[in-house]
PDB file of C-alpha atoms in Angstrom:
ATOM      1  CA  UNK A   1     -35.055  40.640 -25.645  1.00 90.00           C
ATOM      2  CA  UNK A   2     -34.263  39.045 -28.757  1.00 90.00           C
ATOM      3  CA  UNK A   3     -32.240  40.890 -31.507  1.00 93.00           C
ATOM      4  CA  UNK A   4     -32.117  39.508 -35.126  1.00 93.00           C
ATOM      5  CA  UNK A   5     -29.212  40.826 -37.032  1.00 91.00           C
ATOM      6  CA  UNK A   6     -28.960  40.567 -40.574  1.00 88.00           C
ATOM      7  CA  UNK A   7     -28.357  42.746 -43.960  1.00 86.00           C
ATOM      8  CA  UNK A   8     -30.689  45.948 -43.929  1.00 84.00           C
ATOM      9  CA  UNK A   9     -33.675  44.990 -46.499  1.00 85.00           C
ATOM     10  CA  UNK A  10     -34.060  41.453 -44.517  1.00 88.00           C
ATOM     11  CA  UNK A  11     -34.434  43.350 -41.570  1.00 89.00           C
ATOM     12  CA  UNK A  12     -37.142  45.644 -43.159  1.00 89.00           C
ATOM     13  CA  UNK A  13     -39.368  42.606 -44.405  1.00 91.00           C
ATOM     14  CA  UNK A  14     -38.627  40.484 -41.103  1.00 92.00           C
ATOM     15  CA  UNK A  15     -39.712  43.792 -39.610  1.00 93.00           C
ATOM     16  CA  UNK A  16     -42.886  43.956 -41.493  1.00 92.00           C
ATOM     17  CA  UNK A  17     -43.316  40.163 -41.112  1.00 93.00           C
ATOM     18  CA  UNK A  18     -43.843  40.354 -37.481  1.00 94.00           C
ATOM     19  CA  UNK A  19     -45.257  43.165 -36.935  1.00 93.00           C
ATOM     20  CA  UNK A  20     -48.012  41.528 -38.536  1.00 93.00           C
ATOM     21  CA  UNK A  21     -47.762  38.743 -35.615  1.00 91.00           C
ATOM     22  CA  UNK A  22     -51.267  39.802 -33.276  1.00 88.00           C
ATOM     23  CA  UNK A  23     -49.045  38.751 -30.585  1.00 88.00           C
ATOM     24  CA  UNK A  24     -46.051  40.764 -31.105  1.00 92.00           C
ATOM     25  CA  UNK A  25     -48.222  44.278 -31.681  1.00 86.00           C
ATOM     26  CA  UNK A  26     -46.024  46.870 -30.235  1.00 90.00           C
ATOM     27  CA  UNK A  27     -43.016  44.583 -29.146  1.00 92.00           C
ATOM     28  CA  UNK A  28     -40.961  44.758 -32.555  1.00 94.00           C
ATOM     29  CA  UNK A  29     -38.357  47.535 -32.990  1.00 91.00           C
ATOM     30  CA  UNK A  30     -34.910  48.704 -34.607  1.00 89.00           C
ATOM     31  CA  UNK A  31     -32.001  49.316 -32.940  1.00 84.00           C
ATOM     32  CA  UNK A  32     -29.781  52.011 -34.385  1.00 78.00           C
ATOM     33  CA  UNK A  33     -26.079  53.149 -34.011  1.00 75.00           C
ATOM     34  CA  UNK A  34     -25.821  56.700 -33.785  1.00 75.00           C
ATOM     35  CA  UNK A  35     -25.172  58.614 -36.615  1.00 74.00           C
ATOM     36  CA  UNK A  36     -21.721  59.836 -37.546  1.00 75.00           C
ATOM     37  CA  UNK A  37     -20.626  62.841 -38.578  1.00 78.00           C
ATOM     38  CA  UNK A  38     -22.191  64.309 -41.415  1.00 75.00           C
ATOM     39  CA  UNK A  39     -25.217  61.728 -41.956  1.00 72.00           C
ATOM     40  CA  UNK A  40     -28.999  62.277 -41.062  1.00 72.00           C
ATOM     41  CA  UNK A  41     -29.650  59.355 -38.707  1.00 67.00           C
ATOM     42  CA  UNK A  42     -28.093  56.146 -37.480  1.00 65.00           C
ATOM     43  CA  UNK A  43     -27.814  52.745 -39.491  1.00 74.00           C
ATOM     44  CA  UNK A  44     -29.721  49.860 -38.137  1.00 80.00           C
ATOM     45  CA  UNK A  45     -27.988  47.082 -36.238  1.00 82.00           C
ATOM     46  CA  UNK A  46     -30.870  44.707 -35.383  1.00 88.00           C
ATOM     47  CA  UNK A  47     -34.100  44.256 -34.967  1.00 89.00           C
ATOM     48  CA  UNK A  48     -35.244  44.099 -31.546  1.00 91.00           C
ATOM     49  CA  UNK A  49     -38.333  41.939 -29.702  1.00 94.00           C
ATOM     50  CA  UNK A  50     -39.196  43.198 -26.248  1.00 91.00           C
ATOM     51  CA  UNK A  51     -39.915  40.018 -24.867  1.00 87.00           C
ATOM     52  CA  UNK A  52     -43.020  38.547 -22.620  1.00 82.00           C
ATOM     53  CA  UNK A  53     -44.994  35.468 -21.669  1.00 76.00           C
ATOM     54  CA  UNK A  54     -44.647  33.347 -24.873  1.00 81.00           C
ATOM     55  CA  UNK A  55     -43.572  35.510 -27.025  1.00 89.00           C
ATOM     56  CA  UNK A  56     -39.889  34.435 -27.604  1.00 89.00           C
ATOM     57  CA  UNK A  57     -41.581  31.075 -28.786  1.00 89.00           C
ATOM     58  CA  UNK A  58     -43.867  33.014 -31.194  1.00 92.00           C
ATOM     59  CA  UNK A  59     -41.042  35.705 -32.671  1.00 92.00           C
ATOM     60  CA  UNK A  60     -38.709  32.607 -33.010  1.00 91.00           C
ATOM     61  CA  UNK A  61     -41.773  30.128 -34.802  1.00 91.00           C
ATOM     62  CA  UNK A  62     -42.641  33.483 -36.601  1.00 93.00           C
ATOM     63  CA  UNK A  63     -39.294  34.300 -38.345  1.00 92.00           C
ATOM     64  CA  UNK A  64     -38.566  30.589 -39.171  1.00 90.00           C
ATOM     65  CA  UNK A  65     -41.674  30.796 -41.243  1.00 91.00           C
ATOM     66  CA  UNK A  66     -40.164  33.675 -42.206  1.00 91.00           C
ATOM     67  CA  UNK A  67     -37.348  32.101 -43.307  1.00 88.00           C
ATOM     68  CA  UNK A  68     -39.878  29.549 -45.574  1.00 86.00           C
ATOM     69  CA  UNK A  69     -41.041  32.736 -47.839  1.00 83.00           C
ATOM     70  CA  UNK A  70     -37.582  34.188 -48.428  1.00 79.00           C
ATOM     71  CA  UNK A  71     -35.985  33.501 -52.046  1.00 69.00           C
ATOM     72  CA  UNK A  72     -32.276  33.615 -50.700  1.00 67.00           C
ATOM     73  CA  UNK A  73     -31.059  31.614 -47.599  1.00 57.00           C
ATOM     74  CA  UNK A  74     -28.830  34.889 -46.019  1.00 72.00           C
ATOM     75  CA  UNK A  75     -27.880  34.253 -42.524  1.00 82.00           C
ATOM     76  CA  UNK A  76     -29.424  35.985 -39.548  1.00 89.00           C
ATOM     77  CA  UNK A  77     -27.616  36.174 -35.959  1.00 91.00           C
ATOM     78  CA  UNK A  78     -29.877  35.924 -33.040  1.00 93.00           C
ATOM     79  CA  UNK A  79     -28.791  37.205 -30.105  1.00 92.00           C
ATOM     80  CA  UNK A  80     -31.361  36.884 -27.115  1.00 94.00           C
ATOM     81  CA  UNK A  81     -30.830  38.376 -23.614  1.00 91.00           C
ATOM     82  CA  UNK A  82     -32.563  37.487 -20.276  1.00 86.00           C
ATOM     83  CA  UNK A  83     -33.479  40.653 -18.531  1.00 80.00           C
ATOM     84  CA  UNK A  84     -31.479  41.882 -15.784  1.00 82.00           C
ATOM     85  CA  UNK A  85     -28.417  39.282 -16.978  1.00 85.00           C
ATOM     86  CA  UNK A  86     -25.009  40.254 -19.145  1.00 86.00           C
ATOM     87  CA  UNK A  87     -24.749  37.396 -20.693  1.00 90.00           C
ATOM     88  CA  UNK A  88     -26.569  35.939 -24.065  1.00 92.00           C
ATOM     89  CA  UNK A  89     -27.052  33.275 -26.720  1.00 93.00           C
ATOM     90  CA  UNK A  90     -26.141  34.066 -30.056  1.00 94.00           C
ATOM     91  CA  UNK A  91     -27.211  31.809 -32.913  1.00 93.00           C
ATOM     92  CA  UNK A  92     -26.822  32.148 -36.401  1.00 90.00           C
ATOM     93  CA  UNK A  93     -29.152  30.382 -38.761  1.00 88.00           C
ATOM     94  CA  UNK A  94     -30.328  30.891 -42.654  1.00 80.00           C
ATOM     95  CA  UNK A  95     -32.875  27.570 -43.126  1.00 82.00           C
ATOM     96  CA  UNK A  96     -36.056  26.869 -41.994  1.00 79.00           C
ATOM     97  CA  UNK A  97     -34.703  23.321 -40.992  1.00 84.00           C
ATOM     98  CA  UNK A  98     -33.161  24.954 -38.282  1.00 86.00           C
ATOM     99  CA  UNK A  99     -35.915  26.068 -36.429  1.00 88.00           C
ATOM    100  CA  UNK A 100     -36.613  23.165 -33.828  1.00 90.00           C
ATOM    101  CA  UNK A 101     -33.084  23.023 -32.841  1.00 91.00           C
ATOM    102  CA  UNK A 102     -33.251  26.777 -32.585  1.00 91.00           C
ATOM    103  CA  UNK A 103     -36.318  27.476 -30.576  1.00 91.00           C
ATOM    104  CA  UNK A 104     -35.027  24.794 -28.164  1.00 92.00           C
ATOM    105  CA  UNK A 105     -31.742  26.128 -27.377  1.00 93.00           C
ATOM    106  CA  UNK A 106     -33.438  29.638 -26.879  1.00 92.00           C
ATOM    107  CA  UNK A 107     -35.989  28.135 -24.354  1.00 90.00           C
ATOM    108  CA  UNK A 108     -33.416  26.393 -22.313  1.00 91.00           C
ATOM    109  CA  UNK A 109     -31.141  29.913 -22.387  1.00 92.00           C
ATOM    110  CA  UNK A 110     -34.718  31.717 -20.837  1.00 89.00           C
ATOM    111  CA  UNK A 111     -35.437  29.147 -18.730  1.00 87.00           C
ATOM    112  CA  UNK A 112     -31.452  29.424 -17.529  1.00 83.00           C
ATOM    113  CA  UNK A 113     -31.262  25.198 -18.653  1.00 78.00           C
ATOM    114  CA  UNK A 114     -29.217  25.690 -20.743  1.00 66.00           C
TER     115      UNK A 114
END
């Protein structure tokens, strides 16, 4: 799984970005706290990718272009998670520049070459 974690309204519009992904149909959703006392519904933390074959290279190449269309240059934390593992990579990243550097490090932590 791959989280991105960033202010609420990026969130949204990365939300809506890939969603709009044909390859990422179905595997983009929030993850919310629970809601304290008193309020409605939880806050959102991240936004989560359920991952699969190829797409952690396509929701990482997706929000870098992403990143391209934005006005401001906010940083987002990416946390990814191998399935069935505790541990995780956590990157943080706000420019488009990044986004070899990035992809690579997150196929070496999936392929456990890292």
């Amino acid at each position: 799984m791959i989280d991105f974690v960033a202010a609420d309204e990026d969130i949204r519009s990365l939300a809506r970005w890939l969603r709009d992904e044909d390859g990422l149909t179905g595997r983009v959703g929030f993850t919310e706290s629970a809601p304290r006392d008193g309020e409605m519904g939880g806050t959102i933390e991240a936004l989560s990718v359920i991952l699969g074959s190829g797409v952690a290279k396509q929701a990482v190449t997706s929000f870098f272009e992403w990143l391209k269309h934005r006005r401001t240059a906010d940083q987002v934390k990416i946390l990814v998670k191998r399935p069935g593992r505790t541990d995780h990579l956590e990157l943080e990243c706000g420019s488009a520049t990044e986004a070899d550097a990035v992809l690579l490090s997150v196929e070496r932590f999936l392929n456990g070459t890292e």
